Coordinates of C-alpha atoms in Angstrom, one line a residue:
X1 CA -28.7 -2.2 -25.1
X2 CA -28.5 -1.1 -21.5
X3 CA -30.7 -3.5 -19.5
X4 CA -31.3 -4.1 -15.8
X5 CA -31.8 -7.7 -14.7
X6 CA -34.9 -6.9 -12.6
X7 CA -36.9 -9.8 -14.0
X8 CA -40.0 -8.6 -12.0
X9 CA -39.4 -4.9 -13.0
X10 CA -41.0 -3.0 -10.1
X11 CA -42.8 -5.8 -8.4
X12 CA -40.5 -8.6 -7.3
X13 CA -38.8 -11.6 -8.8
X14 CA -40.5 -13.6 -11.5
X15 CA -40.1 -17.4 -11.7
X16 CA -38.8 -18.5 -15.1
X17 CA -39.0 -22.0 -16.6
X18 CA -41.7 -24.1 -18.2
X19 CA -43.0 -26.0 -15.2
X20 CA -46.4 -25.6 -13.5
X21 CA -47.2 -22.1 -12.2
X22 CA -47.5 -21.7 -8.5
X23 CA -51.1 -21.5 -7.4
X24 CA -52.8 -19.9 -4.5
X25 CA -54.4 -22.1 -1.9
X26 CA -53.7 -25.4 -3.6
X27 CA -55.6 -28.2 -1.9
X28 CA -53.6 -30.7 0.2
X29 CA -55.5 -33.6 -1.4
X30 CA -54.6 -35.0 -4.8
X31 CA -56.9 -33.3 -7.3
X32 CA -59.4 -35.6 -9.1
X33 CA -59.7 -35.6 -12.8
X34 CA -62.9 -35.0 -14.7
X35 CA -66.2 -33.2 -14.1
X36 CA -67.8 -30.0 -15.3
X37 CA -67.7 -26.8 -13.3
X38 CA -70.9 -24.9 -13.6
X39 CA -70.9 -21.2 -12.8
X40 CA -74.0 -19.0 -12.7
X41 CA -74.0 -15.3 -13.2
X42 CA -76.7 -12.6 -13.4
X43 CA -76.8 -11.1 -16.9
X44 CA -75.0 -12.0 -20.1
X45 CA -71.8 -10.4 -21.7
X46 CA -71.9 -8.7 -25.0
X47 CA -68.7 -10.4 -26.1
X48 CA -66.4 -13.2 -24.9
X49 CA -63.2 -11.2 -25.6
X50 CA -62.5 -8.1 -23.4
X51 CA -61.0 -6.0 -26.3
X52 CA -63.6 -3.3 -26.7
X53 CA -65.8 -4.1 -23.7
X54 CA -64.0 -4.7 -20.4
X55 CA -67.1 -5.7 -18.4
X56 CA -66.5 -8.3 -15.8
X57 CA -69.2 -10.5 -17.3
X58 CA -66.8 -11.1 -20.2
X59 CA -63.8 -11.6 -17.9
X60 CA -65.4 -14.5 -16.0
X61 CA -65.3 -16.5 -19.3
X62 CA -62.4 -15.1 -21.2
X63 CA -59.8 -15.9 -18.5
X64 CA -60.5 -19.6 -19.1
X65 CA -59.8 -19.4 -22.8
X66 CA -57.3 -16.5 -23.2
X67 CA -54.0 -15.9 -21.3
X68 CA -51.7 -13.0 -20.6
X69 CA -48.0 -12.6 -20.5
X70 CA -48.0 -12.7 -16.7
X71 CA -50.2 -13.2 -13.6
X72 CA -49.9 -12.1 -10.0
X73 CA -50.0 -14.0 -6.7
X74 CA -51.8 -12.7 -3.6
X75 CA -48.8 -10.6 -2.7
X76 CA -48.9 -8.9 -6.1
X77 CA -45.7 -10.6 -7.2
X78 CA -45.6 -11.4 -10.9
X79 CA -45.4 -15.0 -12.3
X80 CA -44.7 -16.1 -15.9
X81 CA -47.5 -17.3 -18.2
X82 CA -47.0 -16.7 -21.9
X83 CA -43.8 -14.8 -21.1
X84 CA -41.2 -17.0 -19.5
X85 CA -39.0 -14.1 -18.4
X86 CA -38.7 -10.3 -18.9
X87 CA -36.2 -7.5 -18.5
X88 CA -36.5 -3.7 -18.3
X89 CA -34.0 -1.2 -19.7
X90 CA -32.4 1.2 -17.2
X91 CA -34.3 4.1 -18.6
X92 CA -37.6 2.3 -18.3
X93 CA -38.5 2.6 -22.0
X94 CA -38.0 -0.9 -23.2
X95 CA -39.6 -4.1 -21.8
X96 CA -38.1 -7.3 -23.3
X97 CA -40.3 -10.4 -23.0
X98 CA -39.0 -13.9 -23.8
X99 CA -42.0 -15.9 -24.8
X100 CA -42.9 -19.5 -23.9
X101 CA -41.8 -22.0 -26.6
X102 CA -44.2 -24.6 -28.0
X103 CA -47.5 -22.9 -27.1
X104 CA -50.3 -23.5 -29.6
X105 CA -53.5 -21.6 -30.3
X106 CA -56.6 -23.7 -30.0
X107 CA -56.8 -24.0 -33.8
X108 CA -53.3 -25.5 -33.8
X109 CA -51.4 -22.5 -35.0
X110 CA -48.2 -21.4 -33.2
X111 CA -48.3 -18.6 -30.6
X112 CA -45.6 -16.0 -31.5
X113 CA -44.4 -12.5 -30.8
X114 CA -46.6 -11.3 -33.7
X115 CA -49.6 -12.1 -31.6
X116 CA -48.2 -10.0 -28.7
X117 CA -47.6 -7.1 -31.0
X118 CA -51.1 -7.3 -32.5
X119 CA -52.7 -7.6 -29.1
X120 CA -51.1 -4.7 -27.3
X121 CA -51.5 -2.3 -30.2
X122 CA -55.2 -3.4 -30.7
X123 CA -55.9 -2.9 -27.0
X124 CA -54.3 0.5 -27.2
X125 CA -56.5 1.4 -30.2
X126 CA -59.9 0.4 -28.9
X127 CA -59.6 -0.8 -25.3
X128 CA -61.8 1.2 -22.8
X129 CA -58.9 1.3 -20.3
X130 CA -56.0 0.3 -22.5
X131 CA -56.1 3.6 -24.5
X132 CA -54.7 5.1 -21.3
X133 CA -52.7 2.1 -20.1
X134 CA -50.8 1.8 -23.3
X135 CA -50.7 5.5 -24.2
X136 CA -46.9 5.6 -24.0
X137 CA -46.4 2.4 -26.0
X138 CA -45.0 3.5 -29.3
X139 CA -44.2 0.1 -30.8
X140 CA -43.8 -3.6 -30.1
X141 CA -40.7 -5.0 -31.8
X142 CA -40.6 -8.6 -32.8
X143 CA -36.9 -9.5 -33.6
X144 CA -37.8 -13.2 -33.5
X145 CA -40.9 -15.4 -32.9
X146 CA -40.2 -15.8 -29.2
X147 CA -39.1 -12.2 -28.3
X148 CA -41.4 -9.2 -28.0
X149 CA -40.0 -5.8 -27.0
X150 CA -42.4 -3.2 -25.8
X151 CA -41.1 0.3 -26.7
X152 CA -42.3 3.3 -24.7
X153 CA -42.1 7.0 -25.5
X154 CA -42.2 7.8 -21.8
X155 CA -42.1 5.6 -18.7
X156 CA -45.2 3.7 -17.6
X157 CA -44.5 2.5 -14.1
X158 CA -47.7 0.4 -14.0
X159 CA -47.3 -1.4 -17.3
X160 CA -46.4 -4.9 -16.1
X161 CA -49.5 -5.0 -13.9
X162 CA -51.7 -4.5 -17.0
X163 CA -50.4 -7.6 -18.8
X164 CA -52.6 -10.3 -17.1
X165 CA -55.0 -12.6 -18.9
X166 CA -58.0 -10.8 -17.4
X167 CA -56.8 -7.2 -18.3
X168 CA -54.9 -7.6 -21.5
X169 CA -55.1 -11.1 -22.9
X170 CA -53.0 -12.1 -25.9
X171 CA -55.2 -12.6 -28.9
X172 CA -54.5 -14.6 -32.1
X173 CA -53.5 -12.0 -34.7
X174 CA -54.6 -14.3 -37.5
X175 CA -58.2 -14.1 -36.3
X176 CA -58.3 -10.3 -36.9
X177 CA -57.6 -9.8 -40.6
X178 CA -58.8 -6.2 -40.7
X179 CA -58.6 -3.2 -38.4
X180 CA -62.4 -3.5 -37.8
X181 CA -62.0 -5.8 -34.9
X182 CA -65.7 -6.1 -34.4
X183 CA -66.0 -8.0 -37.6
X184 CA -63.8 -10.8 -36.3
X185 CA -65.6 -14.0 -35.2
X186 CA -63.2 -14.2 -32.3
X187 CA -65.5 -12.0 -30.1
X188 CA -68.3 -14.6 -30.2
X189 CA -66.2 -17.8 -30.6
X190 CA -62.8 -17.1 -29.1
X191 CA -59.6 -19.0 -29.8
X192 CA -57.0 -18.8 -27.1
X193 CA -54.0 -20.6 -25.6
X194 CA -55.7 -21.3 -22.2
X195 CA -56.8 -24.4 -20.4
X196 CA -60.3 -24.5 -21.9
X197 CA -61.5 -24.3 -25.5
X198 CA -64.7 -22.5 -26.6
X199 CA -67.4 -24.9 -27.6
X200 CA -70.8 -23.1 -27.6
X201 CA -72.5 -19.8 -26.8
X202 CA -76.3 -20.2 -26.7
X203 CA -77.6 -16.7 -26.3
X204 CA -79.8 -16.2 -23.3
X205 CA -78.8 -19.5 -21.8
X206 CA -75.1 -20.5 -21.4
X207 CA -71.5 -20.6 -22.7
X208 CA -69.8 -24.0 -22.8
X209 CA -66.1 -24.6 -22.7
X210 CA -64.2 -28.0 -22.9
X211 CA -60.8 -29.2 -21.7
X212 CA -57.8 -28.3 -23.8
X213 CA -56.1 -31.6 -24.3
X214 CA -52.9 -29.9 -25.7
X215 CA -52.5 -27.3 -22.9
X216 CA -48.9 -26.2 -22.5
X217 CA -49.0 -27.0 -18.8
X218 CA -48.8 -30.8 -18.8
X219 CA -51.5 -32.5 -16.8
X220 CA -53.8 -29.5 -16.6
X221 CA -56.6 -28.7 -16.5
X222 CA -58.2 -31.2 -14.1
X223 CA -61.7 -30.4 -15.1
X224 CA -63.3 -31.7 -18.3
X225 CA -65.1 -28.4 -18.9
X226 CA -66.6 -25.2 -17.7
X227 CA -70.2 -23.9 -18.2
X228 CA -71.5 -20.4 -17.5
X229 CA -75.2 -20.2 -17.1
X230 CA -77.1 -16.9 -17.3
X231 CA -79.8 -16.1 -14.8
X232 CA -82.1 -13.2 -14.1
X233 CA -81.3 -12.2 -10.5
X234 CA -79.4 -13.0 -7.4
X235 CA -82.1 -15.1 -5.9
X236 CA -82.0 -17.4 -9.0
X237 CA -78.2 -17.7 -8.5
X238 CA -78.7 -18.7 -4.8
X239 CA -81.3 -21.3 -5.8
X240 CA -79.1 -22.8 -8.4
X241 CA -76.4 -23.3 -5.9
X242 CA -78.7 -24.8 -3.2
X243 CA -80.2 -27.2 -5.6
X244 CA -76.9 -28.4 -7.0
X245 CA -77.5 -27.0 -10.4
X246 CA -74.5 -24.7 -10.0
X247 CA -71.1 -25.3 -8.5
X248 CA -70.3 -21.6 -7.7
X249 CA -71.5 -18.0 -8.3
X250 CA -70.4 -14.5 -7.5
X251 CA -74.0 -13.2 -7.8
X252 CA -76.0 -14.5 -4.9
X253 CA -78.5 -12.2 -3.3
X254 CA -76.8 -10.6 -0.3
X255 CA -79.9 -11.3 1.8
X256 CA -79.2 -15.0 1.2
X257 CA -75.6 -15.1 2.6
X258 CA -76.5 -16.1 6.2
X259 CA -79.0 -18.8 5.0
X260 CA -76.4 -20.2 2.6
X261 CA -73.8 -20.3 5.3
X262 CA -76.1 -22.6 7.3
X263 CA -76.1 -25.1 4.4
X264 CA -73.4 -27.8 5.2
X265 CA -72.7 -28.3 1.5
X266 CA -72.1 -24.6 0.7
X267 CA -69.1 -22.2 1.5
X268 CA -69.5 -18.4 1.3
X269 CA -66.4 -16.3 1.3
X270 CA -66.1 -12.5 1.1
X271 CA -62.9 -11.1 -0.6
X272 CA -61.4 -7.8 -1.4
X273 CA -60.3 -7.7 -5.0
X274 CA -57.1 -5.7 -4.9
X275 CA -56.5 -6.0 -8.6
X276 CA -59.8 -4.7 -9.9
X277 CA -60.9 -2.6 -6.9
X278 CA -64.5 -2.6 -8.0
X279 CA -66.8 0.2 -6.8
X280 CA -70.2 1.7 -7.3
X281 CA -69.7 5.1 -8.9
X282 CA -72.3 7.8 -9.1
X283 CA -71.9 9.9 -12.3
X284 CA -73.6 13.2 -13.3
X285 CA -74.3 14.1 -17.0
X286 CA -72.7 17.5 -17.1
X287 CA -74.4 18.3 -20.3
X288 CA -77.7 18.6 -18.4
X289 CA -78.0 22.3 -17.5
X290 CA -79.3 21.6 -14.1
X291 CA -76.5 19.2 -13.2
X292 CA -73.9 21.6 -14.8
X293 CA -74.3 23.6 -11.5
X294 CA -71.8 22.4 -9.0
X295 CA -74.1 23.3 -6.1
X296 CA -76.7 20.9 -7.4
X297 CA -74.2 18.0 -7.6
X298 CA -73.1 18.8 -4.1
X299 CA -76.7 18.8 -2.9
X300 CA -77.4 15.4 -4.4
X301 CA -74.2 13.9 -2.9
X302 CA -75.5 15.0 0.5
X303 CA -78.7 13.0 -0.1
X304 CA -76.9 9.6 -0.3
X305 CA -76.5 7.6 2.9
X306 CA -73.6 5.2 2.3
X307 CA -74.1 3.4 5.5
X308 CA -77.7 2.6 4.6
X309 CA -76.5 1.2 1.3
X310 CA -73.9 -0.9 3.1
X311 CA -76.3 -2.2 5.7
X312 CA -79.6 -2.6 3.8
X313 CA -78.4 -3.5 0.3
X314 CA -75.0 -5.2 0.9
X315 CA -75.8 -6.7 4.3
X316 CA -72.5 -5.3 5.7
X317 CA -70.2 -6.8 3.1
X318 CA -69.3 -3.6 1.3
X319 CA -67.1 -0.8 2.5
X320 CA -67.7 3.0 2.5
X321 CA -65.9 4.8 -0.3
X322 CA -65.7 8.4 -1.5
X323 CA -62.7 9.1 -3.6
X324 CA -62.4 7.3 -6.9
X325 CA -58.8 6.4 -6.0
X326 CA -59.0 3.3 -3.9
X327 CA -58.1 3.3 -0.2
X328 CA -55.8 0.3 -0.8
X329 CA -53.4 2.8 -2.4
X330 CA -52.6 4.5 0.9
X331 CA -50.0 6.9 -0.5
X332 CA -52.4 8.1 -3.2
X333 CA -55.8 8.1 -1.6
X334 CA -57.4 11.2 -0.1
X335 CA -61.0 10.9 1.1
X336 CA -61.2 14.4 2.6
X337 CA -62.2 16.3 -0.6
X338 CA -65.1 14.0 -1.1
X339 CA -66.8 14.4 2.2
X340 CA -70.5 15.0 1.6
X341 CA -72.1 13.4 4.7
X342 CA -75.7 12.4 4.5
X343 CA -77.6 15.6 5.4
X344 CA -81.0 16.2 3.7
X345 CA -81.5 19.6 5.3
X346 CA -78.2 20.8 3.8
X347 CA -79.1 19.2 0.5
X348 CA -82.5 21.1 0.4
X349 CA -80.8 24.4 1.3
X350 CA -78.2 24.0 -1.5
X351 CA -80.9 23.3 -4.1
X352 CA -82.9 26.3 -2.9
X353 CA -79.7 28.5 -3.2
X354 CA -79.0 27.0 -6.7
X355 CA -82.3 28.4 -7.9
X356 CA -84.4 25.3 -8.0
X357 CA -87.3 25.8 -5.5
X358 CA -90.1 23.3 -5.2
X359 CA -93.2 23.9 -7.2
X360 CA -96.8 23.6 -6.0
X361 CA -96.6 19.8 -6.2
X362 CA -93.4 19.8 -4.2
X363 CA -91.2 18.9 -7.2
X364 CA -88.0 20.7 -8.1
X365 CA -87.0 18.9 -11.3
X366 CA -86.9 15.4 -12.8
X367 CA -83.8 13.3 -13.6
X368 CA -83.4 10.1 -15.6
X369 CA -81.4 7.5 -13.6
X370 CA -79.6 4.7 -15.5
X371 CA -77.8 1.9 -13.8
X372 CA -75.5 -0.9 -14.9
X373 CA -77.5 -4.2 -14.8
X374 CA -77.2 -6.1 -11.5
X375 CA -79.4 -6.8 -8.4
X376 CA -77.5 -4.5 -6.0
X377 CA -77.3 -1.7 -8.6
X378 CA -81.1 -1.9 -9.1
X379 CA -81.7 -1.8 -5.4
X380 CA -79.3 1.2 -5.0
X381 CA -81.1 3.0 -7.9
X382 CA -84.4 2.4 -6.1
X383 CA -82.9 3.9 -2.9
X384 CA -81.6 6.9 -4.8
X385 CA -85.1 7.5 -6.3
X386 CA -86.5 7.4 -2.7
X387 CA -83.9 9.6 -1.1
X388 CA -83.9 12.2 -3.9
X389 CA -87.7 12.2 -3.7
X390 CA -87.4 13.6 -0.2
X391 CA -85.7 16.6 -1.8
X392 CA -88.4 17.1 -4.4
X393 CA -86.3 15.6 -7.1
X394 CA -88.3 13.1 -9.2
X395 CA -86.2 10.2 -10.5
X396 CA -87.3 8.1 -13.5
X397 CA -85.3 4.8 -13.4
X398 CA -84.2 3.5 -16.8
X399 CA -83.8 -0.3 -17.1
X400 CA -82.2 -2.5 -19.7
X401 CA -79.6 -5.2 -20.4
X402 CA -75.9 -4.4 -20.6
X403 CA -75.9 -3.6 -24.3
X404 CA -78.8 -1.2 -23.8
X405 CA -77.0 0.4 -20.8
X406 CA -73.8 1.0 -22.8
X407 CA -75.6 2.4 -25.8
X408 CA -77.8 4.7 -23.6
X409 CA -74.9 6.1 -21.5
X410 CA -72.0 6.3 -23.9
X411 CA -73.6 6.7 -27.4
X412 CA -77.0 8.1 -27.0
X413 CA -76.3 10.1 -23.8
X414 CA -79.9 9.4 -22.8
X415 CA -79.5 9.8 -19.0
X416 CA -79.0 12.5 -16.4
X417 CA -77.5 10.5 -13.5
X418 CA -75.8 7.1 -13.8
X419 CA -75.0 4.4 -11.3
X420 CA -72.1 2.5 -12.6
X421 CA -69.8 -0.3 -11.7
X422 CA -66.2 0.7 -12.2
X423 CA -63.0 -1.3 -11.8
X424 CA -60.5 1.2 -10.3
X425 CA -57.8 -1.3 -11.0
X426 CA -54.2 -1.9 -10.0
X427 CA -53.1 1.7 -10.4
X428 CA -54.9 5.1 -10.8
X429 CA -53.6 5.8 -14.2
X430 CA -55.3 2.9 -16.1
X431 CA -58.1 2.6 -13.6
X432 CA -59.2 6.1 -12.5
X433 CA -57.9 8.5 -15.1
X434 CA -60.5 7.4 -17.7
X435 CA -63.3 8.7 -15.4
X436 CA -62.1 12.2 -15.9
X437 CA -60.1 12.1 -19.1
X438 CA -61.5 14.8 -21.5
X439 CA -60.2 12.8 -24.5
X440 CA -63.0 10.3 -23.9
X441 CA -65.6 12.9 -24.8
X442 CA -64.7 12.7 -28.5
X443 CA -63.2 9.2 -28.4
X444 CA -66.1 7.3 -26.9
X445 CA -65.5 4.0 -25.1
X446 CA -67.6 2.3 -22.4
X447 CA -66.9 3.0 -18.8
X448 CA -64.9 6.2 -19.5
X449 CA -66.0 9.7 -18.6
X450 CA -69.7 9.2 -18.7
X451 CA -70.0 12.7 -17.1
X452 CA -68.2 14.4 -20.0
X453 CA -66.0 16.2 -17.5
X454 CA -63.5 18.5 -19.1
X455 CA -60.9 20.1 -16.8
X456 CA -57.5 20.8 -18.5
X457 CA -55.7 21.1 -15.2
X458 CA -56.9 17.6 -14.2
X459 CA -55.9 16.3 -17.6
X460 CA -52.4 17.7 -17.1
X461 CA -52.0 16.2 -13.6
X462 CA -53.1 12.8 -14.8
X463 CA -50.7 13.2 -17.8
X464 CA -47.8 13.9 -15.4
X465 CA -48.7 11.2 -13.0
X466 CA -48.7 8.6 -15.8
X467 CA -45.0 9.0 -16.4
X468 CA -43.8 10.0 -12.9
X469 CA -41.3 7.5 -11.5
X470 CA -40.8 9.4 -8.2
X471 CA -43.4 7.9 -5.9
X472 CA -43.6 10.9 -3.6
X473 CA -44.2 13.3 -6.5
X474 CA -46.7 10.9 -8.0
X475 CA -48.6 10.8 -4.8
X476 CA -48.8 14.6 -4.6
X477 CA -50.1 14.7 -8.2
X478 CA -52.9 12.2 -7.4
X479 CA -53.8 14.2 -4.2
X480 CA -54.0 17.4 -6.2
X481 CA -56.4 15.7 -8.6
X482 CA -58.6 14.6 -5.8
X483 CA -58.8 18.1 -4.3
X484 CA -60.1 19.4 -7.6
X485 CA -62.3 16.5 -8.4
X486 CA -63.8 16.4 -4.9
X487 CA -65.0 20.0 -5.4
X488 CA -66.0 19.7 -9.1
X489 CA -67.7 16.4 -8.3
X490 CA -68.4 15.1 -11.8
X491 CA -68.6 11.7 -10.0
X492 CA -67.9 10.0 -6.7
X493 CA -67.6 6.6 -5.3
X494 CA -70.5 5.2 -3.3
X495 CA -69.2 2.0 -1.8
X496 CA -66.3 -0.3 -2.5
X497 CA -67.8 -3.6 -3.8
X498 CA -66.9 -6.9 -2.2
X499 CA -66.3 -10.1 -4.2
X500 CA -68.5 -12.8 -2.7
X501 CA -68.0 -16.3 -3.9
X502 CA -70.5 -18.9 -2.9
X503 CA -69.6 -22.4 -3.9
X504 CA -70.6 -26.0 -3.4
X505 CA -67.8 -27.6 -1.3
X506 CA -67.3 -30.2 -3.9
X507 CA -65.5 -27.7 -6.1
X508 CA -61.9 -26.9 -4.9
X509 CA -59.1 -24.4 -5.7
X510 CA -61.2 -21.7 -7.4
X511 CA -59.2 -18.7 -6.2
X512 CA -55.7 -18.7 -7.6
X513 CA -54.8 -15.1 -8.4
X514 CA -55.0 -11.7 -6.9
X515 CA -58.0 -10.8 -8.9
X516 CA -60.0 -13.5 -7.1
X517 CA -62.9 -14.5 -9.2
X518 CA -61.2 -14.4 -12.6
X519 CA -58.7 -17.3 -12.4
X520 CA -58.2 -19.7 -15.3
X521 CA -59.5 -22.7 -13.4
X522 CA -56.5 -24.8 -14.6
X523 CA -56.0 -26.3 -11.2
X524 CA -59.6 -26.3 -10.0
X525 CA -61.1 -29.7 -9.4
X526 CA -64.3 -31.3 -8.4
X527 CA -65.0 -34.0 -5.9
X528 CA -67.1 -36.9 -7.2

């Protein structure tokens, strides 16, 4: 077998060995043992395993229980987790992972290559993003219990970046006895290899995890447990932090940031998550005959004032965005095709020209607006209703919890315009392609092509970029996609979302990976 020795594949050198993994920002003090970390979040996940639902509400919890083959530091360099080392064949079609010896699942069974095979193929089958990420994975060979060989039909230059605990956690194959993965109890009571063990999920209240006494990293975790509490809004999250009921949150009301910063016991930090690249995305249901007209979509884009959203809703913490390909990918990103500056006069003229004049009451037509649950999304939806109203477009806002949102948008198609939260991820192929991929019209998964956009040329360009190893050619392909998508406009980014972590200063070492809020908390600790 012709192998290179590039242990980090395309991203730098990995560190082998069985010692403790390097951690970002490790406190200079000696960590204290014990204590429970309490996290508060707005809303509740639908599952605790991100297999068929990749919503971040799941990720907050799952990353403490489940682990991936690798993780990445703040420079996007890979580090070993369940894989101790890895190699890539010279043709880029085989990835050979040597797995960590002696790792146990929380139920005492051995972790083996069979679990890796099951997990990657299961994610390929039902994962909202992984159906694209692992499209070129033809098999996972398991020559022995501690070797897993990922076999590709075509190159996948982004593959390693997808193998983290947050994105593609390794699942216990023995907990999924049938191909109907939804029947497995693991979604509600997960078994993993991570530093914390699932203990309880009380619906509408909390999820409780306890310390894994047999964790493969000796001496970790420092904490005795982790509790996630569900609250109704950002104000409640802020209050829980101020009263000491919570140790940290990522869901404070943005209007509370300055007040919290005046509190000597609270720290508030604003991060850019370069792994998830979260954004607000505005999506049009192209099955609506009104919105099927490109001129109408252009008009509505001109009615959105991004700067108002940044200033009034995110209190200056968000950043303007237009293209669905993140600006962090400088070689790939092109904002120019998505320039629809705020201009109500132009929006009105476009709607008139599209054949939708105002009636006697001043109304042109009515649209149903759905939004993913969350305080800032609700406020943005209310702003959209207001600004569209100035055009004579009436907006009915549809509310509901996350499960209702997913069913309404992706199964029932009971919306006209949708305000979504999308992770554009660590590469445009797994992160952005799904927003345009026509295959997702018939193969329905959450957070994929809510518009039901179908453009064969765009499909072909994404298909080519997914296997292109020449970076210059790949950049050209992504820019060609943006030229087409910017004019067709089935969707567009509104703002790039910040990650705001507000914490009581007694909790230390929360941020240890490039994806910021989704660390395993193995090295987190709490002052007494």
